[in-house]
Short mmCIF file of C-alpha atoms and ligand atoms in Angstrom, two decimals:
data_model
loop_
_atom_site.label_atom_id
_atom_site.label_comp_id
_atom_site.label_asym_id
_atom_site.label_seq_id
_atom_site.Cartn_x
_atom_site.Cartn_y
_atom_site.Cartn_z
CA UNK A 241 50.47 -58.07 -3.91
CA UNK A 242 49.62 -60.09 -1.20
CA UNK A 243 46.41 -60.31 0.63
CA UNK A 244 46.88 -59.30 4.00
CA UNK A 245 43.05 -60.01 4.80
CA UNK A 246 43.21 -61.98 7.89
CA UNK A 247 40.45 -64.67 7.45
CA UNK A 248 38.48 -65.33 10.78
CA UNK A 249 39.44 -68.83 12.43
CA UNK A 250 36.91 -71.13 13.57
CA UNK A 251 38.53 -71.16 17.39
CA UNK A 252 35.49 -73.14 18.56
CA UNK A 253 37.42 -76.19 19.02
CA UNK A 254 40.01 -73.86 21.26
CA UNK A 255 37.00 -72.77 23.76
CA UNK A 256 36.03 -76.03 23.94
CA UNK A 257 39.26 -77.01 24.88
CA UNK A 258 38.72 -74.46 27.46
CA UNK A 259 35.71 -75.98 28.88
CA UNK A 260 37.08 -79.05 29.63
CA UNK A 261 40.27 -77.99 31.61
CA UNK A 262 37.75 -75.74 33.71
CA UNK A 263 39.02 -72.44 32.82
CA UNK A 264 37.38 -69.24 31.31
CA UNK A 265 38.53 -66.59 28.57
CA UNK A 266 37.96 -63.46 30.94
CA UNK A 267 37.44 -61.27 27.39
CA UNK A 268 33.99 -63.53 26.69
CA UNK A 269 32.87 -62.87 30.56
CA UNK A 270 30.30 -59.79 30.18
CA UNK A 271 30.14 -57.59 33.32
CA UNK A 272 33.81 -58.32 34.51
CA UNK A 273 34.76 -54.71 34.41
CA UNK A 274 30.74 -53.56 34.75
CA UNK A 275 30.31 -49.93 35.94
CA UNK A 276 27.65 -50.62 38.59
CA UNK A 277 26.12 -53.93 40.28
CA UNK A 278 24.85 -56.46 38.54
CA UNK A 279 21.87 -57.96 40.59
CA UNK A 280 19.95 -60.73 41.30
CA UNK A 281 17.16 -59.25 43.30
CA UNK A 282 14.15 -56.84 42.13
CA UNK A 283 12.28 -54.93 44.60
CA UNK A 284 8.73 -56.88 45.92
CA UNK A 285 6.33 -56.01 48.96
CA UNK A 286 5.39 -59.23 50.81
CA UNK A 287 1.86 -58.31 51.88
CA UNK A 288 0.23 -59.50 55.47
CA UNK A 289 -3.11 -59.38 53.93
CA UNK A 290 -2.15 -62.34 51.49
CA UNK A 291 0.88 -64.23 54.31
CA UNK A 292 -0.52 -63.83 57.30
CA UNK A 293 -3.82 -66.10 55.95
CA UNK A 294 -1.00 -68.67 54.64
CA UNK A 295 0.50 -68.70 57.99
CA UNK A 296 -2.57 -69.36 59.67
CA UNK A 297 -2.91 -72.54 57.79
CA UNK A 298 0.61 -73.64 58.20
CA UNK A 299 -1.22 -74.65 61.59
CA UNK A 300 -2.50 -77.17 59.54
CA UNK A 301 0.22 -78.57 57.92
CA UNK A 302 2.80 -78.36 60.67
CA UNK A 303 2.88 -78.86 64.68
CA UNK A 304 5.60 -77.00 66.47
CA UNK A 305 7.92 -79.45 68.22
CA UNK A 306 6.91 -82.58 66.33
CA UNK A 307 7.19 -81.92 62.84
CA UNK A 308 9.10 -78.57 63.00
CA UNK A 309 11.27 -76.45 65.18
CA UNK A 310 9.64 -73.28 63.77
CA UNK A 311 6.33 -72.42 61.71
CA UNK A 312 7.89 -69.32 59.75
CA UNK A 313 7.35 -68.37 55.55
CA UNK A 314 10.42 -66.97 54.66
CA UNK A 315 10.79 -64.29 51.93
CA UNK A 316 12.14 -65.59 48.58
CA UNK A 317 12.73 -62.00 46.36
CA UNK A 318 10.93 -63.32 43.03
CA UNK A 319 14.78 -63.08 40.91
CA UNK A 320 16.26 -65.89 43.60
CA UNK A 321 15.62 -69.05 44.54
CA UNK A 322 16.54 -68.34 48.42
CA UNK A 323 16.95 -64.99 50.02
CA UNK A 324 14.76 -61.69 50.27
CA UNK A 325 18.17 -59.74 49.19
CA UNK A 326 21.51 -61.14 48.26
CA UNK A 327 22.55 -61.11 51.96
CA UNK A 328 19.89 -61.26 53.67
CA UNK A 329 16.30 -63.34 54.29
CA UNK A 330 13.35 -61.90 55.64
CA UNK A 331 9.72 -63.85 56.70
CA UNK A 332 6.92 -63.92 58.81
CA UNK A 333 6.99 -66.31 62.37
CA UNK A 334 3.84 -67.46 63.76
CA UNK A 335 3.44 -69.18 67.83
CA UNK A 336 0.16 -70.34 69.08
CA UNK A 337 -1.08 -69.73 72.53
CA UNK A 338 0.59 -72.89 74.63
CA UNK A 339 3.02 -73.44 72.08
CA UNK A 340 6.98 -73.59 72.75
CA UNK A 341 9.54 -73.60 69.85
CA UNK A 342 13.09 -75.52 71.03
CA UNK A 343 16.37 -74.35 71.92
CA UNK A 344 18.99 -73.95 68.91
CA UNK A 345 21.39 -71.62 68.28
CA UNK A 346 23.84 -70.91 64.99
CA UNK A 347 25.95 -68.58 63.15
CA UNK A 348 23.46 -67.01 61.33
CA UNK A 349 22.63 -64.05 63.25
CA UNK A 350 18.52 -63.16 63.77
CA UNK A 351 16.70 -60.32 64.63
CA UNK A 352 12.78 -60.05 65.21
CA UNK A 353 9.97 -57.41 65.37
CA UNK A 354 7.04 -58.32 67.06
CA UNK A 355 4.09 -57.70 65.07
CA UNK A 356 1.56 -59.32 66.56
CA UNK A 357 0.29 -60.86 70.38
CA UNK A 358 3.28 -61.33 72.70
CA UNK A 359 5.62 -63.78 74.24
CA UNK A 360 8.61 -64.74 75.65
CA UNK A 361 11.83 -64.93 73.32
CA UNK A 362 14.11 -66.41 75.95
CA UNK A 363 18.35 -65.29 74.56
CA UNK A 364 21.50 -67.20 76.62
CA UNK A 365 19.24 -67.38 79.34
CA UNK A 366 17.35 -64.42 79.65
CA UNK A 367 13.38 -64.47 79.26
CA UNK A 368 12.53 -61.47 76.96
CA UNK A 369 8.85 -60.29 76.87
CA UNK A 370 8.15 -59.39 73.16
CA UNK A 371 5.33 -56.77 72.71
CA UNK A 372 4.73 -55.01 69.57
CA UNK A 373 7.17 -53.50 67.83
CA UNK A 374 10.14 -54.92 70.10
CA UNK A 375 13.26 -55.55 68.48
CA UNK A 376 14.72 -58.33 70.05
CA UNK A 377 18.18 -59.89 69.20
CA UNK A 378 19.50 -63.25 68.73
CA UNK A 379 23.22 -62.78 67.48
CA UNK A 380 25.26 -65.80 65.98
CA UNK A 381 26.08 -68.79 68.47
CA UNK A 382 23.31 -67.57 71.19
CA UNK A 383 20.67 -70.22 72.56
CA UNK A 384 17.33 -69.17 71.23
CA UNK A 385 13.76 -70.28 72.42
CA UNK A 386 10.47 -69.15 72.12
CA UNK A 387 7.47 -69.40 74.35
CA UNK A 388 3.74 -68.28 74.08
CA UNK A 389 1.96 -67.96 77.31
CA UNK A 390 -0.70 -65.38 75.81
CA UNK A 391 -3.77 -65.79 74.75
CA UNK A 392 -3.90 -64.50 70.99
CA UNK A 393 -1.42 -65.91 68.04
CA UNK A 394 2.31 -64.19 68.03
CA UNK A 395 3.32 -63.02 65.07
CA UNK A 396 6.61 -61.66 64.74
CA UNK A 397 8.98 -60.53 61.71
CA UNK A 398 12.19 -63.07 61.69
CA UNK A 399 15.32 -61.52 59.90
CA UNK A 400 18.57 -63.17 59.07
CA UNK A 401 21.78 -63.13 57.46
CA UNK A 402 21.65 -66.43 56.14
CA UNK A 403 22.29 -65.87 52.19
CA UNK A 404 25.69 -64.03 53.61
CA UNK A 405 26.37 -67.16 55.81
CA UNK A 406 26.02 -69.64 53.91
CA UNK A 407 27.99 -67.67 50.81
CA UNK A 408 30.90 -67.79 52.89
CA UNK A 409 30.45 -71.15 54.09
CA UNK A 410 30.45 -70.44 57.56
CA UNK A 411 26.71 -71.90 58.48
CA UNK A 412 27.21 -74.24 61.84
CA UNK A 413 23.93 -75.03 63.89
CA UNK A 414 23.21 -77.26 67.15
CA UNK A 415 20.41 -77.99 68.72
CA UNK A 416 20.24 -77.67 72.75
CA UNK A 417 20.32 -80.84 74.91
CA UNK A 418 17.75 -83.08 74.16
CA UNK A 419 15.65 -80.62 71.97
CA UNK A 420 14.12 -78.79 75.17
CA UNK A 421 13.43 -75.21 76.11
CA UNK A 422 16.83 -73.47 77.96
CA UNK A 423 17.02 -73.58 81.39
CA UNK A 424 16.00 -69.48 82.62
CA UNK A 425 19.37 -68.14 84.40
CA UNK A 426 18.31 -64.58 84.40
CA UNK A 427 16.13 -62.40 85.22
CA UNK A 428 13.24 -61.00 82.72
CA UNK A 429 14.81 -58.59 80.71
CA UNK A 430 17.90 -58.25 82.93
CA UNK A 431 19.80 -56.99 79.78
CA UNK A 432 17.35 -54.42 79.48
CA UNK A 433 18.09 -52.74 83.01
CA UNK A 434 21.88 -53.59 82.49
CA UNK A 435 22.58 -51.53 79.01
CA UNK A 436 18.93 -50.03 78.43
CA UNK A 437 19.62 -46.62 79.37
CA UNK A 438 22.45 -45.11 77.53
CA UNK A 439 24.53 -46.32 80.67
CA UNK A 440 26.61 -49.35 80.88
CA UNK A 441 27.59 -50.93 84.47
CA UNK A 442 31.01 -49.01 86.11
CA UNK A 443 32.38 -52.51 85.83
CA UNK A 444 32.71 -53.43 82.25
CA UNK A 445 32.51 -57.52 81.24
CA UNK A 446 31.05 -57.31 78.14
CA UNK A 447 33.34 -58.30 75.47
CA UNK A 448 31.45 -59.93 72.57
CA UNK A 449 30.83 -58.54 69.40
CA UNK A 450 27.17 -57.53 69.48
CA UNK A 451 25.02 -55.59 71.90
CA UNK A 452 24.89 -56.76 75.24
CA UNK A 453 21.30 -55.62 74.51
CA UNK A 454 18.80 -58.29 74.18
CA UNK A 455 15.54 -55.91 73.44
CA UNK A 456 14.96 -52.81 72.33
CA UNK A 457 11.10 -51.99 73.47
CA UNK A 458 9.12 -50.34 70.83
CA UNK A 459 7.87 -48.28 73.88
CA UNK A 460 11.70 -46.66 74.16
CA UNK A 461 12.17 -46.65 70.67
CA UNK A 462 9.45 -44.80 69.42
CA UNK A 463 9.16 -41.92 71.74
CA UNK A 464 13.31 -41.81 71.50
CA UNK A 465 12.66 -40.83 67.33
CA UNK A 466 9.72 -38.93 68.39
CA UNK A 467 11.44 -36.63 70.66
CA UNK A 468 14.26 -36.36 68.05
CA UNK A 469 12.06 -35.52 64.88
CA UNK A 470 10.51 -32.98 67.22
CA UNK A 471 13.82 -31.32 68.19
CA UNK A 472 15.03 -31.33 64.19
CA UNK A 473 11.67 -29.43 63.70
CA UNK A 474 9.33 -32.02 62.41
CA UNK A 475 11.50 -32.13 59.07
CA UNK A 476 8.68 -32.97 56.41
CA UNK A 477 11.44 -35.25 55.09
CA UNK A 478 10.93 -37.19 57.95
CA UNK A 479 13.68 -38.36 60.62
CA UNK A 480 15.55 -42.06 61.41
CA UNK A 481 17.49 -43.08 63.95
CA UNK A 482 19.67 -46.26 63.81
CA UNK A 483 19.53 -48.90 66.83
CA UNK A 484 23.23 -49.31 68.40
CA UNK A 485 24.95 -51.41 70.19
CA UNK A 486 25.55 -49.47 73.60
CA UNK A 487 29.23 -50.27 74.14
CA UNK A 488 30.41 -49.97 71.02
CA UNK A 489 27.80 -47.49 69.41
CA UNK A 490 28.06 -49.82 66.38
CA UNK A 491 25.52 -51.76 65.25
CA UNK A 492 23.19 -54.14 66.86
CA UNK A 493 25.13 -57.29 65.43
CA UNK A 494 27.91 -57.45 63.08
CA UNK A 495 26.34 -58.33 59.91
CA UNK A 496 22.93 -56.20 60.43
CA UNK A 497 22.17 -52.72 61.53
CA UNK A 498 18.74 -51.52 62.62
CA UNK A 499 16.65 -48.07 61.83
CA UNK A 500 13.27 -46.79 62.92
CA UNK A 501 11.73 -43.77 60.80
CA UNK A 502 8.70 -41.91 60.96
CA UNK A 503 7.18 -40.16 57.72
CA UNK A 504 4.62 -38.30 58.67
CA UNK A 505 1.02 -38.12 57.19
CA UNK A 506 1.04 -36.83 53.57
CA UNK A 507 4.73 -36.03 53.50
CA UNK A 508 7.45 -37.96 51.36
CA UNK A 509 11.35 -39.02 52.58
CA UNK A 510 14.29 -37.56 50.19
CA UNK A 511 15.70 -40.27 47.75
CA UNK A 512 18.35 -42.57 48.73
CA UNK A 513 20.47 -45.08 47.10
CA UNK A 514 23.20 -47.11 48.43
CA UNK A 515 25.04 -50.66 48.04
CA UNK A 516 23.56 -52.38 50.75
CA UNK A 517 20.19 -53.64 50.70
CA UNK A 518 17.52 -53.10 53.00
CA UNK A 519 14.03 -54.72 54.35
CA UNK A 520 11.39 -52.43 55.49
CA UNK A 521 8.65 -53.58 57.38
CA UNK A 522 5.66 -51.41 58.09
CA UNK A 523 4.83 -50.73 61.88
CA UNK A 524 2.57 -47.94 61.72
CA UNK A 525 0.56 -46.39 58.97
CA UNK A 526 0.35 -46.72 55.10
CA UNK A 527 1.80 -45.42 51.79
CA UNK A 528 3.95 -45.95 48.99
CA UNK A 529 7.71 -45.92 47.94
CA UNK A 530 9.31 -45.44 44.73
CA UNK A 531 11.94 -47.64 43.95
CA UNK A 532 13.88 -47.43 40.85
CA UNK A 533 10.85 -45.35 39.06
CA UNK A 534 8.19 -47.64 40.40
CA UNK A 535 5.14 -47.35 42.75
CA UNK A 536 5.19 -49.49 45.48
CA UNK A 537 1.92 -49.53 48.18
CA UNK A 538 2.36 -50.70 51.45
CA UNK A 539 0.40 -50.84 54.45
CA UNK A 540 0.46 -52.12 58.12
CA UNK A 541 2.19 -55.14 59.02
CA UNK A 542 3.63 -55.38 55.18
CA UNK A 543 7.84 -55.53 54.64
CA UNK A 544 8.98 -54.96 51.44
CA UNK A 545 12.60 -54.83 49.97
CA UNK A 546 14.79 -52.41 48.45
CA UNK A 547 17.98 -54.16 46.62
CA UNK A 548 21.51 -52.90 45.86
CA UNK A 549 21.90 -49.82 44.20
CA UNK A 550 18.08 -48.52 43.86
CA UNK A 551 16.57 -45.40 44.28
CA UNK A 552 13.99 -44.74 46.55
CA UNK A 553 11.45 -42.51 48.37
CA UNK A 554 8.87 -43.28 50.67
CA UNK A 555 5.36 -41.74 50.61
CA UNK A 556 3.23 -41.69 53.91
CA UNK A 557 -0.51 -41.78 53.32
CA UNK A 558 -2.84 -38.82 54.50
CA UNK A 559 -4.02 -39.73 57.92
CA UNK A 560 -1.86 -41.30 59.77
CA UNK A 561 2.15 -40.97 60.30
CA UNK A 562 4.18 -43.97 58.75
CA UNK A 563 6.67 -45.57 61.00
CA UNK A 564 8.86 -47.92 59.06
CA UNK A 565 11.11 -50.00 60.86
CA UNK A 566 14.03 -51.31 58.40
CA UNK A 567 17.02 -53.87 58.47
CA UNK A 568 20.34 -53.32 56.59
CA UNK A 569 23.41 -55.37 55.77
CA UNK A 570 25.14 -52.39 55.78
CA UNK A 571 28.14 -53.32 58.54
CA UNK A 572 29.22 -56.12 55.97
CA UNK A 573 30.05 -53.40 53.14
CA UNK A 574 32.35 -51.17 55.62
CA UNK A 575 35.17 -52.79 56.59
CA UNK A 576 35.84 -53.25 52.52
CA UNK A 577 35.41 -50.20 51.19
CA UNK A 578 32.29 -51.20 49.50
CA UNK A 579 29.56 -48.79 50.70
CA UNK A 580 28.53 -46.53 48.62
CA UNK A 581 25.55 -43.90 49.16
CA UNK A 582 23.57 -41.33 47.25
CA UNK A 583 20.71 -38.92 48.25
CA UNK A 584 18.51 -36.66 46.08
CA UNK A 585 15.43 -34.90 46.51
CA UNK A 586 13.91 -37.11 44.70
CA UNK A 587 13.87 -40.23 43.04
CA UNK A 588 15.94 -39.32 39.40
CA UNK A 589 14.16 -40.20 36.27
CA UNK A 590 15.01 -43.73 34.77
CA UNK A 591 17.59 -43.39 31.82
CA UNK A 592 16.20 -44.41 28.52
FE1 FE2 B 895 17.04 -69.81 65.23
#
């Protein structure tokens, strides 16, 4: 009878065959047909007590305007070489009393938090004062500058959609006329009375595709989710509200969308778990989050980040409420189909 035992073929020589006309056998590729994400990005709390030192000696080694258009650490999450998430990079921005940062402007869109000190921010023209906890907006293709006519450093949070940029290869910048500061064609915060009070003007010109909003003050802000968390009944859950833009009551810019929470003392969030990823950054308070099964401690000042697909809570030390503000990539999944979501009570136990 005849022995129908197949041997197995040595098809090495085949692959590398393969290899050298630049093609792939999709059956050897693990994770084509993978169930969930596979990521390159593990959750990590950048801590002011340990950058904010570093920053302060990046005096040292850099002068605005000569040697650099910006003094700012950016956020490299510890599983990539650039980028706090996959889409997005986070960092810390410091200006000196005196000191002026030039014009520029590119695709990359920006948003900042003012931590610490203020200054002006001036966007297209428009002188923005920065206090704490500001948002303030510089959306792809705007003329950016920065200012610092105080008298203690500025320290803001810078956060941009560069990794998503530059993956699609869409990353274009320019620097303004002869590397100055832009000429001021409006008034201090004129966007501010324009759009800042859930009113638009009769006459509408706005047609770009962010919010004609250059600032949202912290002031506003705050006592906006305050109000709210006290009409829902001070949920021990906690409450969030999203930053819009006013026209569109989308968000702030198209690639990034904006939330301010407050936890209050001793209380914990319900879990959460969704495609995007997001940065938190600590503007009031202290505590911890659990992401994926792990503790995470955070206090003022701190940002940390949660990737793709992780569970998490947030725990507000006794004391003192938590207010977290938080940045998402979130418009970039909608349009596609790609968001996903999940909430629980709590963070679920880690499979074994
Ligand atoms: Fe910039």
């Amino acid at each position: 009878m005849e022995n129908r035992m197949t041997e197995k073929k040595d098809h090495s020589e085949y692959f590398e065959r393969l290899k050298a006309a630049h093609v792939a056998a999709l059956w050897t590729i693990p994770g084509t047909l993978a169930e969930e994400p596979t990521l390159d990005e593990v959750p990590h709390v950048w801590k002011a007590k340990e950058i904010f030192p570093l920053l302060h000696e990046a005096v040292d080694v850099v002068d605005l305007g000569d040697d650099a258009d910006r003094r700012a650490l950016n956020a490299s999450n510890p599983k990539r070489v650039f980028g706090t998430s996959h889409n997005l990079v986070a960092g810390y921005q410091l200006v000196l009393p005196g000191e002026t940062a030039p014009a520029h402007r590119h695709t990359p869109s920006a948003i900042r938090l003012l931590l610490e000190g203020s200054g002006h921010t001036t966007v297209d023209g428009e002188p923005v004062l920065m206090e704490p906890g500001d948002l303030v907006l510089t959306p792809p293709m705007t003329w950016h500058d920065h200012r610092h006519e105080g008298d203690t450093p500025m320290i803001w949070l810078d956060g941009l959609d560069v990794p998503f940029v530059r993956g699609q290869h869409a990353q274009f910048a320019e620097e303004y006329p002869n590397e100055a500061l832009q000429d001021l064609t409006e008034a201090e915060d004129v966007s501010v009375a324009r759009y800042g009070a859930g009113m638009i003007p009769a006459e509408r010109t706005w047609t770009k595709n962010h919010s004609p909003l250059n600032k949202y003050p912290y002031k506003t802000s705050k006592e906006s989710l305050l109000r709210f968390h006290e009409s829902e009944g001070r949920p021990s859950t906690g409450s969030s509200m999203e930053y819009v833009n006013p026209i569109t009551g989308g968000p702030v810019i198209p690639t990034i969308t904006c939330f301010l929470s407050v936890q209050e003392a001793g209380t914990k969030s319900r879990a959460y778990r969704h495609t995007p990823s997001k940065v938190f950054c600590v503007l009031e308070g202290s505590g911890y989050s659990i992401i994926n099964g792990e503790r995470y401690d955070w206090e003022k000042h701190d940002f940390f980040v949660v990737p793709s697909w992780h569970w998490y809570e947030h725990h507000a030390n006794e004391g003192e409420d938590a207010v977290l503000f938080s940045m998402s990539d979130r418009p970039i999944y909608e349009p596609f189909g790609l968001l996903r979501e999940q909430t629980a009570d709590a963070v679920p136990a880690a499979k074994n």
